[in-house]
Backbone as a chain_set.jsonl record, in Angstrom:
{"seq": "MISSEGNWKFNFRRVLTYAEAQEYAVLITAIGDVPPTRDSMEDTRRWKLHPSGVFSVKTLYSQLVAEHGVNNFPSHFIWQQAIPPKICFLMWCLVHGKLNTIDLLQRKGMNLHNDCDLCCGGEETQDHLFLHCKIAYKIWCNLTPSTCWTWVLPGSMLALAESWHTTQFSEDGNYI", "coords": {"N": [[29.961, -5.307, -32.287], [32.428, -4.256, -32.445], [35.156, -4.039, -34.523], [37.634, -6.307, -35.992], [39.947, -4.876, -36.087], [39.742, -3.23, -33.943], [38.042, -1.037, -33.949], [34.953, 0.892, -33.84], [32.124, -0.741, -35.204], [29.524, -0.222, -37.057], [26.991, -1.394, -38.875], [24.888, -0.107, -40.868], [21.784, -0.595, -42.518], [20.75, 1.113, -44.319], [21.017, 4.451, -45.671], [21.586, 6.954, -43.317], [19.222, 9.316, -42.009], [19.254, 12.914, -41.652], [18.558, 13.623, -38.998], [18.941, 11.145, -37.728], [21.668, 10.833, -38.158], [22.63, 12.887, -36.572], [21.86, 11.909, -34.042], [23.443, 9.642, -34.0], [25.967, 10.822, -33.902], [25.797, 11.978, -31.356], [25.641, 9.641, -29.858], [28.198, 8.469, -30.372], [29.77, 10.446, -29.229], [28.994, 10.129, -26.584], [29.756, 7.463, -25.956], [32.37, 7.394, -26.693], [35.188, 7.7, -28.942], [36.955, 5.61, -29.208], [36.576, 2.226, -28.9], [36.181, -0.127, -26.124], [38.874, -2.351, -25.272], [38.984, -5.613, -26.629], [38.499, -8.743, -25.034], [39.075, -12.149, -24.044], [36.631, -12.976, -23.218], [33.166, -13.807, -23.759], [31.067, -11.855, -25.894], [28.999, -9.9, -24.225], [26.602, -8.373, -21.988], [28.011, -6.472, -19.351], [28.641, -5.803, -15.92], [30.136, -3.204, -14.51], [30.607, -2.65, -11.851], [31.042, -4.911, -10.379], [33.423, -7.477, -9.916], [32.984, -9.928, -11.281], [31.41, -9.181, -13.354], [28.719, -9.488, -13.314], [25.46, -8.248, -12.75], [24.276, -6.999, -9.64], [22.011, -6.203, -7.026], [23.138, -5.461, -4.664], [25.718, -4.447, -5.344], [24.946, -2.237, -6.842], [23.523, -0.762, -4.908], [25.593, -0.297, -3.073], [27.23, 1.37, -4.615], [25.495, 3.565, -4.991], [25.233, 4.439, -2.341], [27.892, 5.125, -1.844], [28.232, 7.244, -3.646], [26.074, 9.07, -3.165], [25.371, 8.888, -0.522], [23.568, 7.474, 2.048], [22.069, 7.747, 4.952], [21.933, 5.563, 7.644], [20.248, 3.624, 6.398], [17.955, 0.979, 6.456], [19.148, -1.585, 5.431], [19.643, -4.195, 6.233], [17.169, -5.101, 6.981], [15.73, -5.19, 4.636], [17.153, -6.306, 2.346], [17.518, -9.405, 2.227], [18.967, -12.558, 1.727], [17.509, -14.926, 1.897], [14.955, -14.21, 1.334], [12.57, -13.827, -1.251], [13.355, -11.953, -4.262], [11.283, -10.259, -5.257], [9.746, -9.716, -3.022], [11.623, -8.392, -1.462], [11.946, -6.118, -3.069], [9.373, -5.026, -2.853], [9.41, -4.375, -0.118], [11.447, -2.466, -0.196], [10.179, -0.473, -1.693], [8.134, 0.15, 0.12], [9.566, 1.141, 2.367], [10.726, 3.385, 1.251], [8.505, 4.855, 0.626], [7.186, 4.596, -1.84], [5.179, 3.007, -2.851], [2.378, 2.5, -4.891], [-0.227, 3.449, -3.612], [-3.633, 4.515, -2.941], [-3.563, 7.096, -1.763], [-1.065, 8.092, -2.611], [-1.422, 8.058, -5.381], [-3.432, 9.971, -5.563], [-1.988, 12.254, -4.809], [-0.462, 12.417, -7.06], [-2.23, 13.434, -8.834], [-4.487, 11.985, -9.612], [-7.974, 11.417, -9.511], [-9.446, 9.815, -7.145], [-11.523, 7.814, -5.017], [-10.721, 7.523, -1.67], [-10.448, 4.877, 0.279], [-9.944, 2.211, 2.484], [-9.937, -0.975, 1.183], [-9.752, -3.334, 2.562], [-10.535, -3.086, 5.298], [-12.381, -1.064, 5.359], [-12.193, 1.107, 6.997], [-10.509, 3.273, 7.029], [-8.25, 5.58, 5.377], [-6.571, 4.565, 2.389], [-3.373, 4.098, 2.736], [0.093, 3.326, 2.452], [1.206, 2.703, 4.934], [-1.08, 2.302, 6.454], [-2.206, 0.048, 5.14], [-0.239, -1.935, 5.573], [0.41, -1.861, 8.259], [-1.488, -0.602, 10.124], [-4.119, -1.268, 9.527], [-7.016, -3.23, 10.386], [-6.961, -5.863, 9.467], [-4.27, -6.196, 8.762], [-3.174, -5.892, 11.295], [-4.097, -8.211, 12.586], [-2.688, -10.112, 11.137], [-0.037, -9.417, 11.822], [-0.174, -10.031, 14.545], [-0.371, -12.786, 14.422], [2.097, -13.415, 13.386], [4.011, -12.647, 15.241], [5.557, -13.835, 18.256], [3.447, -15.337, 20.727], [3.854, -15.339, 23.433], [5.389, -13.523, 26.073], [5.619, -11.115, 24.696], [5.1, -7.748, 24.144], [4.025, -5.449, 22.033], [4.104, -2.502, 20.227], [2.847, -1.281, 17.282], [4.854, 0.452, 14.963], [4.808, 3.84, 13.598], [5.332, 3.995, 10.878], [6.494, 2.228, 7.929], [9.203, 2.606, 7.533], [10.045, 3.263, 10.128], [9.487, 0.813, 11.316], [11.3, -0.848, 9.946], [13.714, 0.289, 10.785], [13.664, -0.26, 13.502], [13.469, -2.987, 13.697], [15.757, -4.682, 13.491], [17.667, -6.218, 15.841], [19.853, -7.22, 18.461], [18.812, -8.63, 20.471], [17.563, -11.03, 20.141], [17.63, -14.563, 19.675], [18.795, -16.901, 17.119], [16.584, -18.487, 16.517], [14.495, -16.794, 17.016], [13.694, -16.337, 19.625], [13.488, -14.38, 22.574], [16.343, -13.149, 24.183]], "CA": [[30.029, -3.912, -32.673], [33.83, -3.86, -32.537], [35.805, -4.754, -35.625], [38.855, -7.03, -35.626], [41.01, -3.869, -35.942], [39.539, -2.495, -32.694], [37.238, 0.174, -34.18], [33.514, 0.679, -33.822], [31.615, -1.266, -36.465], [28.08, -0.099, -37.155], [26.569, -1.725, -40.232], [23.527, 0.351, -41.1], [21.224, -1.184, -43.733], [20.361, 2.195, -45.23], [21.661, 5.734, -45.394], [20.937, 7.615, -42.191], [18.662, 10.65, -42.22], [20.001, 13.959, -40.962], [18.28, 13.503, -37.563], [19.6, 9.928, -37.255], [23.109, 11.093, -38.148], [22.895, 13.687, -35.374], [21.766, 11.007, -32.901], [24.636, 8.79, -34.078], [27.078, 11.647, -33.41], [25.631, 12.09, -29.911], [26.012, 8.332, -29.324], [29.662, 8.328, -30.434], [30.309, 11.364, -28.225], [28.732, 9.561, -25.251], [30.501, 6.22, -25.702], [33.786, 7.603, -26.991], [35.636, 7.318, -30.283], [37.712, 4.362, -29.166], [35.849, 1.214, -28.12], [37.016, -0.839, -25.156], [39.639, -3.448, -25.867], [38.315, -6.91, -26.538], [39.207, -9.767, -24.284], [38.678, -13.492, -24.446], [35.281, -13.257, -22.737], [32.08, -13.727, -24.72], [30.474, -10.527, -26.014], [27.764, -9.874, -23.467], [26.514, -7.227, -21.079], [28.833, -6.629, -18.151], [28.401, -4.841, -14.847], [31.476, -2.751, -14.126], [30.757, -2.488, -10.415], [31.349, -6.193, -9.745], [34.519, -8.123, -10.66], [32.524, -10.998, -12.164], [30.663, -8.589, -14.46], [27.296, -9.796, -13.157], [24.722, -7.238, -12.005], [23.629, -7.357, -8.386], [21.44, -5.055, -6.334], [24.093, -5.085, -3.617], [26.754, -3.567, -5.892], [24.298, -0.972, -7.199], [23.254, -0.052, -3.666], [26.884, 0.162, -2.54], [27.657, 2.505, -5.428], [24.626, 4.697, -4.674], [25.602, 4.928, -1.013], [29.201, 5.765, -1.958], [28.108, 8.506, -4.38], [25.077, 10.004, -2.647], [25.261, 8.749, 0.923], [22.264, 7.211, 2.628], [22.339, 7.562, 6.378], [21.175, 4.604, 8.438], [19.223, 2.917, 5.645], [17.841, -0.356, 7.063], [19.363, -2.6, 4.399], [19.555, -5.516, 6.854], [15.755, -5.456, 7.052], [15.156, -5.331, 3.295], [17.87, -7.174, 1.404], [17.85, -10.688, 2.827], [19.122, -13.566, 0.686], [16.499, -15.974, 2.017], [13.661, -13.647, 0.938], [12.499, -13.658, -2.709], [13.649, -10.585, -4.697], [10.071, -9.441, -5.405], [9.364, -9.279, -1.675], [12.622, -7.372, -1.096], [11.623, -4.89, -3.801], [8.178, -4.485, -2.22], [9.838, -3.736, 1.127], [12.193, -1.262, -0.563], [9.163, 0.523, -2.055], [7.446, 0.569, 1.344], [10.458, 1.955, 3.203], [10.94, 4.661, 0.569], [7.228, 5.532, 0.397], [6.968, 4.624, -3.291], [4.14, 2.073, -3.248], [1.267, 3.25, -5.483], [-1.501, 3.339, -2.924], [-4.552, 5.558, -3.398], [-3.119, 8.426, -1.334], [0.032, 8.526, -3.482], [-2.007, 8.341, -6.696], [-4.127, 11.256, -5.438], [-0.963, 13.307, -4.847], [0.009, 12.505, -8.446], [-3.252, 14.089, -9.641], [-5.62, 11.13, -9.954], [-9.147, 11.663, -8.693], [-9.921, 8.512, -6.688], [-12.071, 7.753, -3.665], [-9.717, 6.886, -0.827], [-10.991, 4.074, 1.358], [-9.27, 0.914, 2.564], [-10.804, -2.073, 0.763], [-9.654, -4.454, 3.495], [-11.29, -2.894, 6.535], [-13.345, 0.035, 5.153], [-12.131, 1.936, 8.19], [-9.513, 4.324, 6.965], [-7.723, 5.884, 4.049], [-5.572, 3.612, 1.922], [-1.978, 4.523, 2.654], [0.901, 2.116, 2.59], [1.362, 2.378, 6.349], [-2.345, 1.73, 6.909], [-2.365, -1.301, 4.582], [0.732, -2.906, 6.069], [0.612, -1.79, 9.709], [-2.557, -0.137, 10.991], [-5.403, -1.859, 9.144], [-7.403, -4.322, 11.292], [-6.521, -7.123, 8.871], [-2.81, -6.231, 8.909], [-2.884, -6.101, 12.712], [-4.304, -9.641, 12.882], [-1.56, -10.841, 10.541], [1.136, -9.167, 12.666], [-0.349, -10.784, 15.798], [-0.085, -14.196, 14.14], [3.512, -13.56, 13.062], [4.853, -12.425, 16.408], [5.344, -14.849, 19.301], [2.31, -14.987, 21.581], [4.256, -15.236, 24.836], [6.463, -12.591, 26.446], [5.741, -10.01, 23.743], [4.202, -6.612, 24.124], [4.595, -4.737, 20.903], [3.31, -1.43, 19.656], [3.223, -1.102, 15.882], [5.4, 1.788, 14.71], [3.983, 4.708, 12.759], [5.607, 3.862, 9.444], [7.31, 1.078, 7.555], [10.6, 2.977, 7.766], [10.286, 3.105, 11.567], [9.518, -0.626, 11.57], [12.565, -1.378, 9.427], [14.808, 0.779, 11.62], [13.617, -0.842, 14.842], [13.339, -4.448, 13.653], [17.024, -5.374, 13.707], [18.137, -6.12, 17.21], [20.652, -8.373, 18.888], [18.141, -9.168, 21.644], [16.905, -12.281, 19.804], [18.471, -15.657, 19.206], [18.535, -17.227, 15.724], [15.242, -19.047, 16.349], [13.519, -15.75, 17.257], [13.349, -16.207, 21.027], [14.109, -13.259, 23.282], [17.459, -13.583, 25.039]], "C": [[31.463, -3.397, -32.75], [34.486, -4.705, -33.619], [37.074, -5.463, -35.138], [40.039, -6.072, -35.477], [40.857, -3.054, -34.665], [38.791, -1.199, -32.855], [35.755, -0.171, -34.029], [33.07, 0.195, -35.191], [30.088, -1.232, -36.417], [27.703, -0.335, -38.606], [25.109, -1.338, -40.408], [23.041, -0.181, -42.44], [20.791, -0.132, -44.751], [21.119, 3.454, -44.844], [20.868, 6.427, -44.285], [20.365, 8.961, -42.6], [19.508, 11.65, -41.442], [19.814, 13.832, -39.447], [18.968, 12.266, -36.992], [21.111, 10.096, -37.193], [23.489, 11.937, -36.929], [22.838, 12.81, -34.115], [22.977, 10.072, -32.848], [25.851, 9.55, -33.538], [27.009, 11.799, -31.89], [26.03, 10.77, -29.24], [27.526, 8.162, -29.28], [30.326, 9.249, -29.414], [30.147, 10.767, -26.83], [29.592, 8.34, -24.973], [31.978, 6.335, -26.01], [34.158, 7.08, -28.365], [36.293, 5.943, -30.296], [36.94, 3.353, -28.32], [36.771, 0.54, -27.11], [37.743, -1.99, -25.84], [38.899, -4.756, -25.643], [39.165, -7.872, -25.732], [38.681, -11.127, -24.721], [37.263, -13.846, -24.004], [34.26, -13.081, -23.859], [31.499, -12.311, -24.725], [29.105, -10.548, -25.358], [27.729, -8.616, -22.619], [27.356, -7.515, -19.851], [28.537, -5.501, -17.188], [29.75, -4.446, -14.291], [31.694, -2.698, -12.614], [31.064, -3.784, -9.671], [32.421, -6.906, -10.556], [34.067, -9.224, -11.619], [31.789, -10.449, -13.387], [29.179, -8.826, -14.381], [26.641, -8.719, -12.303], [24.208, -7.812, -10.696], [23.107, -6.076, -7.733], [22.415, -4.549, -5.284], [25.17, -4.137, -4.157], [26.166, -2.223, -6.307], [24.05, -0.143, -5.95], [24.546, 0.505, -3.067], [27.388, 1.385, -3.302], [26.813, 3.742, -5.127], [24.961, 5.29, -3.315], [26.931, 5.669, -1.086], [29.09, 7.13, -2.631], [27.222, 9.522, -3.676], [24.903, 9.948, -1.138], [23.823, 8.551, 1.375], [22.524, 6.881, 4.089], [21.383, 6.554, 6.989], [20.049, 3.914, 7.672], [19.155, 1.48, 6.156], [17.988, -1.485, 6.041], [19.27, -4.011, 4.968], [18.116, -6.012, 6.923], [15.2, -5.812, 5.674], [15.857, -6.381, 2.46], [18.373, -8.424, 2.109], [17.939, -11.731, 1.724], [18.027, -14.621, 0.732], [15.115, -15.505, 1.565], [13.653, -13.453, -0.571], [12.698, -12.189, -3.124], [12.407, -9.698, -4.835], [9.6, -8.914, -4.05], [10.344, -8.207, -1.195], [12.318, -6.055, -1.788], [10.376, -4.231, -3.221], [8.556, -3.76, -0.937], [10.617, -2.458, 0.851], [11.217, -0.144, -0.908], [8.45, 1.05, -0.81], [8.309, 1.49, 2.191], [10.701, 3.329, 2.576], [9.653, 5.42, 0.276], [6.854, 5.607, -1.071], [5.879, 3.66, -3.766], [2.923, 2.859, -3.735], [-0.058, 2.918, -4.806], [-2.357, 4.53, -3.334], [-4.082, 6.948, -2.982], [-1.987, 8.955, -2.214], [-0.494, 8.859, -4.88], [-2.784, 9.654, -6.672], [-3.13, 12.416, -5.48], [-0.389, 13.49, -6.243], [-1.054, 13.064, -9.386], [-4.435, 13.232, -10.049], [-6.764, 11.386, -8.981], [-9.778, 10.322, -8.328], [-10.507, 8.637, -5.292], [-11.094, 6.96, -2.797], [-10.373, 6.208, 0.358], [-10.292, 2.717, 1.332], [-10.253, -0.194, 2.203], [-10.779, -3.248, 1.738], [-10.555, -4.276, 4.705], [-12.375, -1.833, 6.428], [-13.326, 1.008, 6.327], [-11.095, 3.034, 8.145], [-9.07, 4.57, 5.54], [-6.654, 4.877, 3.678], [-4.231, 4.309, 1.763], [-1.151, 3.257, 2.818], [1.069, 1.731, 4.053], [0.07, 1.804, 6.924], [-2.478, 0.288, 6.427], [-1.464, -2.327, 5.248], [0.929, -2.888, 7.582], [-0.668, -1.571, 10.506], [-3.951, -0.66, 10.655], [-5.721, -3.011, 10.1], [-6.913, -5.674, 10.77], [-5.003, -7.267, 9.028], [-2.429, -6.488, 10.364], [-3.049, -7.571, 13.097], [-3.157, -10.474, 12.313], [-0.308, -10.655, 11.393], [1.034, -9.949, 13.972], [-0.053, -12.262, 15.589], [1.392, -14.435, 13.841], [4.424, -13.425, 14.274], [4.565, -13.495, 17.461], [4.251, -14.398, 20.27], [2.692, -14.836, 23.052], [5.397, -14.241, 24.986], [6.634, -11.444, 25.459], [4.67, -8.968, 24.014], [4.788, -5.691, 23.08], [3.625, -3.7, 20.394], [3.783, -1.241, 18.227], [3.743, 0.314, 15.656], [4.506, 2.567, 13.751], [4.19, 4.532, 11.274], [6.44, 2.612, 9.193], [8.794, 1.372, 7.749], [10.943, 2.808, 9.241], [10.334, 1.627, 11.944], [10.853, -1.218, 11.137], [13.742, -0.954, 10.297], [14.834, 0.102, 12.986], [13.65, -2.361, 14.843], [14.64, -5.161, 13.997], [17.494, -5.136, 15.14], [18.964, -7.355, 17.54], [20.031, -9.016, 20.123], [17.501, -10.535, 21.388], [17.922, -13.316, 19.361], [18.084, -15.973, 17.763], [17.146, -17.82, 15.503], [14.147, -18.052, 16.715], [13.124, -15.574, 18.706], [14.114, -15.06, 21.656], [15.183, -13.787, 24.21], [17.412, -12.87, 26.369]], "O": [[31.689, -2.234, -33.084], [34.379, -5.932, -33.621], [37.527, -5.243, -34.015], [41.025, -6.405, -34.82], [41.741, -2.266, -34.329], [38.883, -0.328, -31.99], [35.354, -1.333, -34.08], [33.571, 0.658, -36.216], [29.449, -2.097, -35.818], [28.067, 0.457, -39.476], [24.207, -2.13, -40.135], [23.807, -0.216, -43.403], [20.501, -0.453, -45.903], [21.781, 3.502, -43.808], [19.638, 6.474, -44.318], [20.94, 9.665, -43.43], [20.378, 11.263, -40.662], [20.783, 13.919, -38.693], [19.519, 12.32, -35.893], [21.763, 9.571, -36.29], [24.541, 11.726, -36.326], [23.674, 12.954, -33.223], [23.472, 9.753, -31.767], [26.665, 8.988, -32.806], [28.036, 11.756, -31.212], [26.674, 10.771, -28.19], [28.074, 7.753, -28.256], [31.329, 8.88, -28.803], [31.043, 10.877, -25.993], [30.108, 8.191, -23.865], [32.76, 5.464, -25.629], [33.541, 6.152, -28.887], [36.196, 5.206, -31.278], [36.68, 3.604, -27.144], [37.993, 0.624, -27.225], [37.285, -2.527, -26.849], [38.274, -4.97, -24.604], [40.395, -7.812, -25.753], [37.914, -11.219, -25.68], [36.747, -14.901, -24.373], [34.47, -12.301, -24.788], [31.446, -11.651, -23.687], [28.165, -11.146, -25.881], [28.714, -7.881, -22.543], [27.413, -8.646, -19.368], [28.223, -4.383, -17.596], [30.433, -5.259, -13.668], [32.834, -2.7, -12.15], [31.318, -3.762, -8.467], [32.333, -6.936, -11.784], [34.695, -9.435, -12.656], [31.571, -11.179, -14.354], [28.439, -8.417, -15.276], [27.178, -8.319, -11.27], [23.762, -8.957, -10.638], [23.698, -5.005, -7.877], [22.507, -3.345, -5.043], [25.501, -3.142, -3.512], [26.809, -1.186, -6.145], [24.338, 1.054, -5.934], [24.581, 1.647, -2.609], [27.912, 2.324, -2.702], [27.348, 4.845, -5.019], [24.974, 6.51, -3.155], [27.089, 6.721, -0.467], [29.776, 8.072, -2.234], [27.569, 10.7, -3.595], [24.344, 10.869, -0.542], [22.962, 9.388, 1.103], [23.126, 5.857, 4.411], [20.166, 6.684, 6.864], [18.994, 3.646, 8.248], [20.189, 0.823, 6.278], [17.05, -2.25, 5.818], [18.862, -4.933, 4.262], [17.876, -7.219, 6.924], [14.3, -6.644, 5.563], [15.2, -7.269, 1.916], [19.526, -8.483, 2.536], [17.062, -11.781, 0.862], [17.654, -15.159, -0.31], [14.202, -16.319, 1.428], [14.635, -12.96, -1.126], [12.258, -11.284, -2.416], [12.477, -8.501, -4.556], [9.111, -7.789, -3.954], [9.931, -7.22, -0.586], [12.417, -4.992, -1.175], [10.323, -3.007, -3.107], [8.081, -2.652, -0.689], [10.471, -1.474, 1.576], [11.392, 0.995, -0.475], [8.193, 2.249, -0.695], [7.83, 2.513, 2.68], [10.862, 4.319, 3.289], [9.703, 6.522, -0.269], [6.258, 6.594, -1.503], [5.677, 3.513, -4.972], [2.482, 3.79, -3.06], [-0.894, 2.203, -5.357], [-1.872, 5.449, -3.995], [-4.188, 7.89, -3.767], [-1.955, 10.145, -2.528], [-0.057, 9.834, -5.491], [-2.792, 10.379, -7.667], [-3.393, 13.441, -6.109], [0.107, 14.564, -6.584], [-0.825, 13.164, -10.591], [-5.312, 13.708, -10.77], [-6.549, 11.55, -7.78], [-10.55, 9.76, -9.105], [-10.056, 9.45, -4.485], [-10.692, 5.854, -3.158], [-10.799, 6.859, 1.313], [-10.078, 2.147, 0.262], [-11.291, -0.335, 2.849], [-11.695, -4.07, 1.737], [-11.26, -5.205, 5.098], [-13.21, -1.717, 7.326], [-14.33, 1.659, 6.616], [-10.837, 3.669, 9.168], [-9.465, 3.858, 4.617], [-5.919, 4.392, 4.538], [-3.989, 5.015, 0.783], [-1.658, 2.234, 3.276], [1.075, 0.544, 4.378], [0.111, 0.921, 7.781], [-2.821, -0.598, 7.209], [-1.876, -3.466, 5.467], [1.547, -3.798, 8.134], [-0.911, -2.29, 11.476], [-4.874, -0.494, 11.454], [-4.812, -3.692, 10.574], [-6.499, -6.53, 11.551], [-4.514, -8.338, 9.387], [-1.475, -7.215, 10.639], [-2.238, -8.114, 13.847], [-2.709, -11.433, 12.943], [0.407, -11.621, 11.662], [2.036, -10.473, 14.46], [0.464, -12.921, 16.491], [1.886, -15.548, 14.026], [5.495, -14.03, 14.317], [3.446, -14.0, 17.542], [4.147, -13.214, 20.59], [1.93, -14.265, 23.833], [6.264, -14.139, 24.118], [7.712, -10.854, 25.398], [3.483, -9.282, 24.101], [5.911, -5.208, 23.222], [2.453, -3.995, 20.158], [4.976, -1.063, 17.981], [3.129, 1.276, 16.116], [3.57, 2.019, 13.169], [3.315, 4.883, 10.482], [7.009, 2.023, 10.112], [9.561, 0.473, 8.096], [12.0, 2.276, 9.578], [11.131, 1.229, 12.793], [11.463, -1.995, 11.871], [14.663, -1.738, 10.524], [15.903, -0.09, 13.564], [13.842, -2.968, 15.897], [14.622, -6.151, 14.728], [17.687, -4.0, 15.574], [18.774, -8.415, 16.943], [20.661, -9.862, 20.758], [16.953, -11.139, 22.31], [18.941, -12.99, 18.752], [17.145, -15.378, 17.234], [16.582, -17.675, 14.419], [12.973, -18.423, 16.726], [12.281, -14.727, 19.001], [15.264, -14.804, 21.302], [14.965, -14.755, 24.939], [18.267, -13.102, 27.224]]}, "num_chains": 1, "name": "protein.A"}
């Protein structure tokens, strides 16, 4: 899109309509009259927040924290390199209360019957599904060590994320 002279080069195949010309003007206003200087790198998408030009969630998160400030966000609990990105995103949704469970869909105006399909014993909320449901409780009991542990499940996923990181455990998970 940049000519050899260093100008924008848009090769439209037909004459633009009035509305398209207005959108083109808005685009040029947004991106600026003068394109960035070309370098020896291949023409590709680049992420300005990282020196390599490659997008990463870490650089985006760092920028969001720098601009908007997020106090005590449990990033150590969510963004782990050893955990697949889809699981990290699920945890991010849970900590922020953005998982589309029935209670959230009801607040968005959908008329749905709210009942937990796993245990049929409570309303489907994200905290119920992942912490307080009988099935979730059995899973948590199997994940935590069976000896020397007395653990009360927190009220929310955010509370779990905030309390999970501790220096009281060794690398193999044993209490020090």
